[in-house]
Coordinates of C-alpha atoms and ligand atoms in Angstrom, one line a residue:
M66 CA 320.6 -36.5 40.7
T67 CA 323.2 -34.1 42.2
D68 CA 325.2 -32.3 39.5
V69 CA 329.0 -32.3 39.7
V70 CA 331.1 -29.2 39.4
R71 CA 334.6 -29.9 38.3
V72 CA 337.5 -27.7 39.4
A73 CA 341.2 -28.1 38.6
L74 CA 343.9 -26.2 40.5
D75 CA 347.6 -25.9 39.7
P76 CA 350.2 -24.2 41.9
S77 CA 351.8 -22.7 38.7
R78 CA 348.6 -20.9 37.6
R79 CA 349.1 -17.9 39.9
I80 CA 346.9 -14.8 39.9
G81 CA 349.2 -13.0 42.3
P82 CA 350.0 -12.6 46.0
V83 CA 347.1 -11.8 48.3
R84 CA 348.0 -8.6 50.1
R85 CA 346.9 -8.3 53.7
E86 CA 345.2 -5.0 52.9
L87 CA 342.5 -7.1 51.1
F88 CA 341.1 -7.8 54.6
G89 CA 340.6 -4.3 55.6
S90 CA 337.5 -2.8 57.1
F91 CA 336.0 0.6 57.8
I92 CA 334.8 2.6 60.9
E93 CA 332.9 5.9 60.2
H94 CA 331.6 8.4 62.7
L95 CA 328.1 7.1 61.9
G96 CA 325.4 5.8 64.1
R97 CA 326.8 3.5 66.8
A98 CA 330.0 2.5 65.1
V99 CA 332.2 4.6 67.3
Y100 CA 330.0 5.9 70.2
D101 CA 328.2 2.9 71.9
G102 CA 330.1 0.7 69.5
I103 CA 333.8 0.4 69.9
Y104 CA 333.7 3.2 72.6
E105 CA 331.4 3.0 75.6
P106 CA 333.2 4.2 78.7
G107 CA 330.4 3.0 81.1
H108 CA 330.4 -0.5 79.8
P109 CA 331.6 -3.3 82.2
S110 CA 334.2 -4.5 79.7
A111 CA 335.6 -1.0 78.9
G112 CA 339.1 -0.2 79.8
P113 CA 340.3 3.2 81.3
D114 CA 340.4 4.5 77.7
G115 CA 336.6 3.8 77.3
F116 CA 337.1 1.2 74.6
R117 CA 335.2 -2.1 75.0
R118 CA 337.5 -5.1 75.4
D119 CA 334.8 -7.6 74.3
V120 CA 334.6 -5.7 71.0
I121 CA 338.4 -5.5 70.7
D122 CA 338.5 -9.3 71.1
L123 CA 336.0 -9.8 68.3
V124 CA 337.7 -7.4 66.0
R125 CA 340.9 -9.3 66.5
E126 CA 339.2 -12.6 65.9
L127 CA 337.7 -11.2 62.7
G128 CA 341.2 -10.6 61.4
V129 CA 340.9 -7.1 59.9
T130 CA 344.1 -5.5 58.7
T131 CA 343.7 -1.8 57.6
V132 CA 340.7 0.2 59.0
R133 CA 339.5 3.2 56.9
Y134 CA 338.6 6.2 59.1
P135 CA 336.7 8.5 59.8
G136 CA 334.4 8.3 56.8
G137 CA 332.6 7.8 54.5
N138 CA 330.2 10.6 53.9
F139 CA 331.1 12.0 57.4
V140 CA 334.6 12.9 56.3
S141 CA 333.3 15.4 53.7
G142 CA 332.2 17.8 56.4
Y143 CA 334.8 16.9 59.1
R144 CA 337.3 19.2 60.6
W145 CA 340.1 16.9 61.8
E146 CA 341.3 19.5 64.3
D147 CA 338.0 19.0 66.2
G148 CA 339.1 15.5 67.2
V149 CA 342.6 16.4 68.7
G150 CA 343.7 18.4 71.8
P151 CA 342.2 18.2 75.3
R152 CA 338.8 16.4 75.2
E153 CA 337.0 19.0 77.3
E154 CA 337.9 21.7 74.7
R155 CA 336.7 19.8 71.7
P156 CA 333.6 21.2 69.9
T157 CA 330.3 19.5 69.5
R158 CA 329.0 19.9 66.0
L159 CA 326.2 18.9 63.7
D160 CA 327.1 16.1 61.2
L161 CA 325.3 16.9 58.0
A162 CA 325.9 13.5 56.4
W163 CA 324.0 11.5 58.9
H164 CA 322.0 14.2 60.7
S165 CA 323.6 13.4 64.0
T166 CA 325.5 15.3 66.7
E167 CA 329.2 14.7 66.8
T168 CA 330.8 15.2 70.2
N169 CA 334.4 14.5 69.1
E170 CA 335.2 12.4 72.2
V171 CA 337.1 10.1 69.8
G172 CA 339.5 11.5 67.2
L173 CA 342.8 10.6 65.6
H174 CA 344.8 9.8 68.8
E175 CA 342.1 7.7 70.4
F176 CA 341.3 5.8 67.2
A177 CA 345.0 5.2 66.6
A178 CA 345.4 3.8 70.1
W179 CA 342.3 1.6 69.6
L180 CA 343.9 0.3 66.4
E181 CA 347.0 -0.8 68.2
Q182 CA 344.9 -3.0 70.4
V183 CA 343.2 -4.7 67.4
D184 CA 346.5 -5.0 65.5
G185 CA 345.0 -2.8 62.7
E186 CA 346.6 -0.2 60.4
L187 CA 345.0 3.2 60.0
M188 CA 343.8 4.2 56.5
L189 CA 343.0 7.9 56.8
A190 CA 340.6 9.9 54.6
V191 CA 341.0 13.6 54.1
N192 CA 338.1 16.0 53.6
L193 CA 337.9 17.1 50.0
G194 CA 334.2 18.1 50.3
T195 CA 334.1 21.2 52.4
R196 CA 337.9 21.5 52.7
G197 CA 340.9 21.1 50.4
V198 CA 344.7 21.0 50.0
E199 CA 345.6 23.1 53.0
A200 CA 343.6 21.0 55.5
A201 CA 344.9 17.8 54.0
L202 CA 348.5 19.1 54.3
D203 CA 347.9 20.1 57.9
L204 CA 346.6 16.7 58.8
L205 CA 349.5 15.0 57.0
E206 CA 352.0 17.2 58.8
Y207 CA 350.3 16.6 62.1
A208 CA 350.1 12.8 61.6
N209 CA 353.4 12.0 59.8
A210 CA 356.0 14.8 60.1
P211 CA 359.0 14.0 62.4
T212 CA 360.2 17.6 62.4
P213 CA 359.2 19.8 65.5
T214 CA 356.6 22.3 64.2
T215 CA 353.6 23.9 65.7
L216 CA 351.4 21.1 64.5
T217 CA 353.7 18.2 65.5
R218 CA 354.2 19.8 69.0
R219 CA 350.4 19.7 69.3
R220 CA 350.6 16.0 68.4
A221 CA 353.3 15.5 71.1
A222 CA 351.2 17.4 73.6
G223 CA 348.3 15.1 72.8
G224 CA 350.5 12.2 73.9
H225 CA 352.1 11.1 70.6
P226 CA 355.6 12.5 70.1
E227 CA 356.3 9.9 67.4
P228 CA 354.7 10.3 64.0
F229 CA 351.7 8.1 63.5
G230 CA 353.2 7.1 60.2
V231 CA 349.9 6.8 58.3
R232 CA 350.7 5.0 55.0
I233 CA 347.4 4.9 53.0
W234 CA 345.3 8.1 52.5
C235 CA 342.0 8.5 50.7
L236 CA 341.6 11.7 48.7
G237 CA 338.0 12.4 49.9
N238 CA 335.0 10.1 49.7
E239 CA 332.5 9.3 46.9
M240 CA 333.0 12.7 45.3
D241 CA 330.9 11.5 42.3
G242 CA 327.8 11.2 44.5
P243 CA 325.3 14.2 44.5
W244 CA 324.6 13.4 48.2
Q245 CA 328.3 14.1 49.0
L246 CA 329.1 17.5 50.6
G247 CA 331.3 19.3 48.1
H248 CA 330.2 16.9 45.3
R249 CA 331.7 18.1 42.0
S250 CA 332.3 17.0 38.4
A251 CA 334.9 14.5 37.5
D252 CA 337.0 17.2 35.9
D253 CA 336.8 19.5 39.0
Y254 CA 337.4 16.6 41.4
G255 CA 340.3 15.2 39.2
K256 CA 342.1 18.6 39.4
L257 CA 341.5 19.0 43.1
A258 CA 342.7 15.4 43.8
A259 CA 345.8 16.0 41.6
E260 CA 346.7 19.2 43.5
T261 CA 346.2 17.5 46.8
A262 CA 348.2 14.4 45.8
R263 CA 351.1 16.5 44.5
A264 CA 351.2 18.6 47.7
M265 CA 350.9 15.6 50.0
R266 CA 353.7 13.8 48.2
Q267 CA 355.9 17.0 48.6
L268 CA 355.4 16.7 52.3
D269 CA 355.7 12.9 52.6
P270 CA 356.8 11.0 49.5
N271 CA 356.1 7.7 51.2
V272 CA 352.3 8.0 51.3
E273 CA 350.1 5.8 49.2
L274 CA 347.1 7.6 47.8
V275 CA 343.6 6.5 46.9
V276 CA 341.7 8.6 44.4
C277 CA 337.9 8.4 44.4
G278 CA 336.4 6.2 41.7
S279 CA 332.6 5.6 41.5
S280 CA 330.4 5.1 44.5
S281 CA 328.7 2.3 42.5
A282 CA 329.0 0.8 39.0
H283 CA 325.4 1.8 38.6
M284 CA 326.1 5.6 38.8
P285 CA 325.3 7.4 35.6
T286 CA 328.8 8.7 35.4
F287 CA 330.5 5.3 36.0
G288 CA 333.3 4.8 33.5
S289 CA 333.7 8.3 32.3
W290 CA 334.3 9.4 36.0
E291 CA 337.2 7.0 36.4
R292 CA 338.6 8.0 33.0
T293 CA 338.5 11.7 33.6
V294 CA 339.7 11.5 37.2
L295 CA 342.6 9.2 36.3
Q296 CA 343.6 11.4 33.3
H297 CA 344.3 14.1 36.0
T298 CA 345.9 11.9 38.6
Y299 CA 347.3 8.8 37.0
E300 CA 351.0 9.3 37.9
L301 CA 350.1 10.8 41.3
V302 CA 348.0 8.1 43.0
D303 CA 348.4 4.4 43.7
Y304 CA 344.9 3.2 43.8
V305 CA 341.5 4.1 42.4
S306 CA 338.6 3.2 44.7
C307 CA 335.5 1.1 44.1
H308 CA 332.4 1.2 46.3
A309 CA 329.5 -1.2 46.1
Y310 CA 326.7 -2.7 48.2
W311 CA 324.3 -5.5 47.3
Y312 CA 321.0 -6.6 48.8
E313 CA 318.2 -8.9 48.0
K314 CA 315.5 -7.1 46.0
D315 CA 311.9 -8.3 45.7
G316 CA 312.6 -11.8 47.0
D317 CA 315.0 -12.6 44.0
T318 CA 317.3 -14.8 45.9
A319 CA 319.0 -16.3 42.8
S320 CA 320.1 -12.8 41.6
F321 CA 321.2 -11.9 45.1
L322 CA 323.3 -15.0 45.5
A323 CA 325.0 -14.1 42.2
S324 CA 326.0 -10.6 43.4
A325 CA 329.7 -11.4 43.0
V326 CA 329.2 -11.6 39.2
D327 CA 328.4 -7.8 39.5
M328 CA 331.6 -7.3 41.6
D329 CA 333.7 -9.2 39.0
R330 CA 332.3 -7.0 36.2
F331 CA 332.8 -3.8 38.2
I332 CA 336.5 -4.6 38.9
E333 CA 337.2 -5.7 35.4
A334 CA 335.6 -2.5 34.0
V335 CA 337.7 -0.3 36.3
V336 CA 340.8 -2.2 35.4
A337 CA 340.1 -1.8 31.7
T338 CA 339.4 1.9 32.1
A339 CA 342.6 2.5 34.1
D340 CA 344.6 0.5 31.6
A341 CA 343.2 2.6 28.8
V342 CA 344.3 5.8 30.6
A343 CA 347.7 4.2 31.0
A344 CA 347.9 3.6 27.3
E345 CA 346.9 7.1 26.4
K346 CA 349.6 8.4 28.8
R347 CA 352.2 5.9 27.5
S348 CA 352.5 4.9 31.2
T349 CA 354.0 1.6 32.4
K350 CA 352.5 2.0 35.8
K351 CA 349.7 -0.4 36.8
M352 CA 346.9 1.3 38.7
M353 CA 345.6 -0.8 41.6
I354 CA 342.1 -0.9 43.0
S355 CA 341.2 -0.1 46.6
F356 CA 337.7 -1.7 46.9
D357 CA 337.3 0.4 50.1
E358 CA 333.5 0.0 50.7
W359 CA 331.9 -3.4 50.0
N360 CA 329.2 -5.3 51.7
V361 CA 325.5 -6.3 51.8
W362 CA 323.5 -3.3 52.8
Y363 CA 319.7 -3.1 52.7
Q364 CA 319.8 0.6 51.6
E365 CA 316.0 0.8 51.0
R366 CA 315.4 0.4 54.8
F367 CA 317.6 3.5 55.4
E368 CA 315.9 5.5 52.7
S369 CA 312.4 4.7 53.9
S370 CA 312.5 4.7 57.7
E371 CA 315.8 5.6 59.3
R372 CA 316.5 9.0 57.9
I373 CA 316.5 11.7 60.7
T374 CA 314.8 14.8 59.4
D375 CA 314.1 17.1 62.3
I376 CA 317.3 19.2 63.0
A377 CA 316.1 20.0 66.5
T378 CA 316.6 16.4 67.4
W379 CA 319.8 15.3 65.6
P380 CA 321.0 12.7 68.2
R381 CA 324.3 11.4 69.4
A382 CA 325.0 7.8 68.3
P383 CA 321.5 7.0 66.8
R384 CA 320.7 3.4 65.7
L385 CA 321.4 3.8 62.0
L386 CA 322.0 1.2 59.3
E387 CA 321.9 -1.6 61.8
D388 CA 321.2 -4.4 59.3
S389 CA 320.7 -7.8 60.8
Y390 CA 322.3 -10.4 58.5
D391 CA 320.9 -13.8 57.6
V392 CA 322.4 -16.9 56.1
A393 CA 322.0 -15.7 52.5
D394 CA 323.7 -12.4 53.3
A395 CA 326.7 -14.4 54.8
V396 CA 326.9 -16.6 51.6
V397 CA 327.0 -13.4 49.5
V398 CA 329.7 -11.9 51.7
G399 CA 331.7 -15.1 51.3
S400 CA 331.2 -14.9 47.5
L401 CA 332.4 -11.3 47.3
L402 CA 335.6 -12.3 49.1
I403 CA 336.0 -15.0 46.5
S404 CA 335.7 -12.3 43.8
L405 CA 338.3 -10.2 45.6
L406 CA 340.7 -13.1 45.9
N407 CA 340.3 -13.9 42.2
H408 CA 341.3 -10.3 41.3
A409 CA 344.3 -10.2 43.7
D410 CA 346.5 -9.1 40.8
R411 CA 344.6 -5.7 40.6
V412 CA 342.7 -5.3 43.9
A413 CA 345.4 -4.4 46.3
A414 CA 343.2 -3.2 49.2
A415 CA 339.6 -3.6 50.2
S416 CA 337.5 -2.6 53.2
L417 CA 334.4 -4.4 54.4
A418 CA 332.0 -1.6 55.2
Q419 CA 331.6 -1.4 58.1
L420 CA 332.9 -3.0 61.3
V421 CA 330.7 -2.5 64.3
N422 CA 326.9 -1.9 64.5
V423 CA 326.7 0.0 61.2
I424 CA 326.2 -2.6 58.4
A425 CA 328.6 -4.6 60.4
P426 CA 329.8 -8.2 61.2
I427 CA 329.9 -7.2 64.9
M428 CA 327.0 -6.0 66.9
T429 CA 326.9 -4.6 70.4
E430 CA 324.2 -3.7 73.0
P431 CA 324.9 -0.7 75.2
G432 CA 325.7 -2.1 78.7
G433 CA 325.2 -5.6 77.2
P434 CA 327.0 -8.2 75.1
A435 CA 328.7 -8.1 71.7
W436 CA 328.0 -10.8 69.1
R437 CA 329.0 -12.1 65.7
Q438 CA 326.6 -11.6 62.8
T439 CA 326.4 -14.4 60.2
T440 CA 328.7 -12.4 57.9
F441 CA 331.4 -12.5 60.5
Y442 CA 332.3 -16.1 59.7
P443 CA 333.2 -16.0 56.0
F444 CA 335.3 -12.9 56.6
A445 CA 337.2 -14.2 59.6
L446 CA 337.8 -17.7 58.0
T447 CA 339.0 -16.1 54.7
S448 CA 341.2 -13.6 56.4
Q449 CA 342.8 -16.3 58.6
R450 CA 343.7 -18.3 55.4
G451 CA 344.4 -15.3 53.1
G452 CA 348.2 -15.3 53.5
G453 CA 349.6 -16.6 50.3
V454 CA 349.2 -16.6 46.5
A455 CA 345.8 -16.7 44.8
L456 CA 345.5 -19.4 42.2
E457 CA 343.4 -19.3 39.1
P458 CA 340.9 -22.2 39.3
R459 CA 339.7 -23.9 36.1
I460 CA 335.9 -24.5 36.6
E461 CA 333.4 -26.6 34.7
S462 CA 330.1 -25.8 36.3
P463 CA 326.4 -26.0 35.4
T464 CA 324.8 -22.6 35.0
H465 CA 321.5 -21.1 35.9
R466 CA 319.6 -18.0 34.8
T467 CA 319.3 -15.0 37.1
A468 CA 317.1 -12.0 36.4
D469 CA 319.9 -9.5 37.2
Y470 CA 323.0 -11.1 35.8
G471 CA 321.8 -13.5 33.1
E472 CA 323.3 -17.0 33.0
V473 CA 325.7 -17.6 35.9
P474 CA 327.9 -20.5 36.9
R475 CA 326.4 -22.3 39.9
V476 CA 329.6 -22.4 41.8
S477 CA 332.3 -19.9 42.4
V478 CA 335.7 -20.9 43.7
A479 CA 339.0 -19.2 44.9
A480 CA 342.1 -20.9 46.2
V481 CA 345.0 -19.6 48.2
D482 CA 348.3 -21.4 48.2
G483 CA 349.9 -20.6 51.5
G484 CA 353.1 -22.6 50.9
E485 CA 352.5 -25.3 53.5
T486 CA 348.7 -25.1 53.1
L487 CA 346.1 -24.8 50.4
S488 CA 342.7 -23.3 51.2
I489 CA 339.8 -23.6 48.8
F490 CA 336.8 -21.3 49.2
V491 CA 333.6 -22.3 47.5
V492 CA 330.1 -20.9 47.1
N493 CA 327.1 -22.7 45.8
R494 CA 324.9 -19.9 44.4
S495 CA 321.9 -22.0 43.7
P496 CA 319.0 -21.2 46.1
G497 CA 317.6 -24.7 45.7
E498 CA 320.1 -27.3 44.3
E499 CA 322.9 -29.0 46.2
T500 CA 326.0 -29.7 44.2
R501 CA 328.9 -32.2 44.4
L502 CA 332.3 -30.5 44.0
D503 CA 335.2 -32.5 42.5
V504 CA 338.6 -30.8 42.7
D505 CA 341.6 -32.2 40.8
L506 CA 344.8 -31.5 42.7
A507 CA 347.1 -33.8 40.7
A508 CA 349.4 -30.8 39.9
F509 CA 350.3 -30.5 43.6
T510 CA 352.8 -32.5 45.6
E511 CA 351.2 -34.8 48.1
L512 CA 348.4 -33.2 50.1
E513 CA 346.3 -34.2 53.1
L514 CA 342.8 -32.9 54.0
T515 CA 342.8 -31.1 57.4
G516 CA 339.3 -29.7 57.5
A517 CA 336.2 -28.6 55.7
L518 CA 333.7 -26.1 57.1
T519 CA 330.3 -25.1 55.6
L520 CA 328.0 -22.2 56.4
A521 CA 324.4 -23.2 55.4
D522 CA 321.0 -23.6 56.9
A523 CA 317.6 -25.0 56.0
D524 CA 316.3 -21.6 56.9
L525 CA 318.1 -19.0 54.7
R526 CA 316.6 -16.3 56.9
A527 CA 318.2 -17.5 60.1
R528 CA 320.3 -14.9 61.8
N529 CA 322.2 -14.2 65.0
T530 CA 320.6 -11.8 67.4
L531 CA 321.0 -10.4 70.9
D532 CA 318.8 -13.2 72.3
D533 CA 320.2 -16.0 70.1
P534 CA 323.8 -14.9 69.2
D535 CA 325.0 -18.3 68.0
R536 CA 322.0 -19.4 66.0
V537 CA 324.2 -19.5 62.8
T538 CA 327.7 -20.8 62.8
P539 CA 329.8 -22.7 60.3
A540 CA 330.0 -26.5 60.9
A541 CA 332.3 -29.2 59.9
N542 CA 331.2 -30.6 56.5
P543 CA 331.2 -34.4 56.9
T544 CA 330.9 -35.1 53.2
A545 CA 334.5 -34.0 52.4
E546 CA 336.7 -36.8 51.1
F547 CA 340.2 -36.7 49.8
A548 CA 342.1 -39.5 48.0
A549 CA 344.6 -39.8 45.2
Q550 CA 344.9 -36.0 45.0
R551 CA 341.2 -35.6 44.4
L552 CA 338.9 -33.7 46.8
S553 CA 335.2 -34.1 46.8
L554 CA 332.6 -32.4 48.8
T555 CA 328.8 -31.8 48.8
L556 CA 327.8 -28.2 48.8
P557 CA 324.3 -27.5 50.1
A558 CA 322.1 -25.1 48.2
A559 CA 323.0 -21.4 49.1
S560 CA 326.2 -22.3 51.0
W561 CA 329.7 -21.0 51.6
S562 CA 332.5 -23.5 52.4
V563 CA 336.2 -23.5 53.0
V564 CA 338.4 -26.6 52.6
D565 CA 341.9 -26.8 54.2
L566 CA 344.7 -29.0 52.9
R567 CA 348.3 -29.4 53.9
R568 CA 351.3 -30.3 51.9
I569 CA 352.8 -33.4 53.4
D570 CA 356.3 -32.9 52.0
T571 CA 356.9 -29.1 52.5
K572 CA 360.5 -29.5 51.3
A573 CA 359.0 -30.1 47.8
V574 CA 357.5 -26.5 47.7
V575 CA 359.4 -24.3 45.4
Ligands
LIG219 O1 329.1 3.0 54.5 C1 328.0 3.8 54.6 C2 328.1 5.0 53.5 O2 328.0 4.4 52.3 C3 329.4 5.7 53.5 O3 329.4 6.8 54.4 C4 329.4 6.3 52.1 O4 330.7 6.5 51.7 C5 328.7 5.2 51.3 O5 327.7 5.8 50.5

């Protein structure tokens, strides 16, 4: 018999407004993200600026808001000045993070112009690895200062007399990681981040600053890192970052499908740590989280086969981290978005890492097509419906055991009240059991069902490829029924779904 999961939603049980920054992404100078990804001058769809129009269309369809740039590990060795000024004068350099050759054909101006075409907002990272306060200040002055100075005149000469007006800035990247250029202790990084933040605010008080938290909740310094760094920076920054990647290990699909439990715990631990620092400091400020790297990433593949070792052959735009995502990966991405929505009161920004070719929802072939990976769909469909207030669902769900996370509820749910609309996102985490979902919506004024989509497949390993780009797409779920303010729906095993409802009498919305 199919088990029933019971959910109740009430418009007055609000978690908080869902900020558009929750649907951010990330482009690093890594592999084929920039070169032979978004930028391929010889491609038939490329405009005069060298950017592929087919990729721009897909990025727009995906609905990303902010885009973090230019790294990632790359930023910790990056000299931002290399990427501005006349192209023919820009240096070619070795990139120590990814063992590649960086030609600097794309830099701040080109990337900002590309972002305008995808309707995205720049989230810029400064190098606190090999550089420090001075370079961060120079970049901020170059990007944001309205005053004519030597640096801003260079910006104008580069074609941008008006300031770029970059709002959100990352104070380095993953400085807790021993792999990071300039990696340092929490105490040393905390002091550097505080000095940089203080100086940047002196130049532009309107910036929003993200201080580095842990590069994973499984780092040995996790927890103490956040505490120490925030003790130095609490009143100077707006967000602390979280980074995390999940993948299926040793064929343990049940644990993998429950990865969002790990994301929930990560967020809640960072919130608790930040709140403890606030208490020590007698601060009334609420620290927000920027979950600015999250995704499924099969890191073991990179460790074992993709690492480039011979410095004589560090290539331009190598094929790195080009994970091909299957149905299970898409369900997990959908469930991670559910976790983010359910923490909308504290997670104010997030970036799916990354956007094109590198652990990405969009893939391209040089000279050939661009296509949507399986993970594209839950992101795009959630982003399209993410404008509104996240509601706190009450859930009664059967549970099952997982090796990594213990007993987990079979179903996870998030709901966004968009005023005229209500969207319900659901994941069935069970690898083998279908489930009936029953949602009590009696607390709402009269609703009507406008659609239900499910992403599932009898073959959990099915994926979209160059040869078969539409093998996996979401489909209308014919089991959805709505009557007397009750919604019911069958959720196939290992599936992600979204249900759309509409308020019939919108005048009744308070
Ligand atoms: O997104 C790929 C890499 O993962 C980033 O460069 C780094 O910040 C993280 O470890």
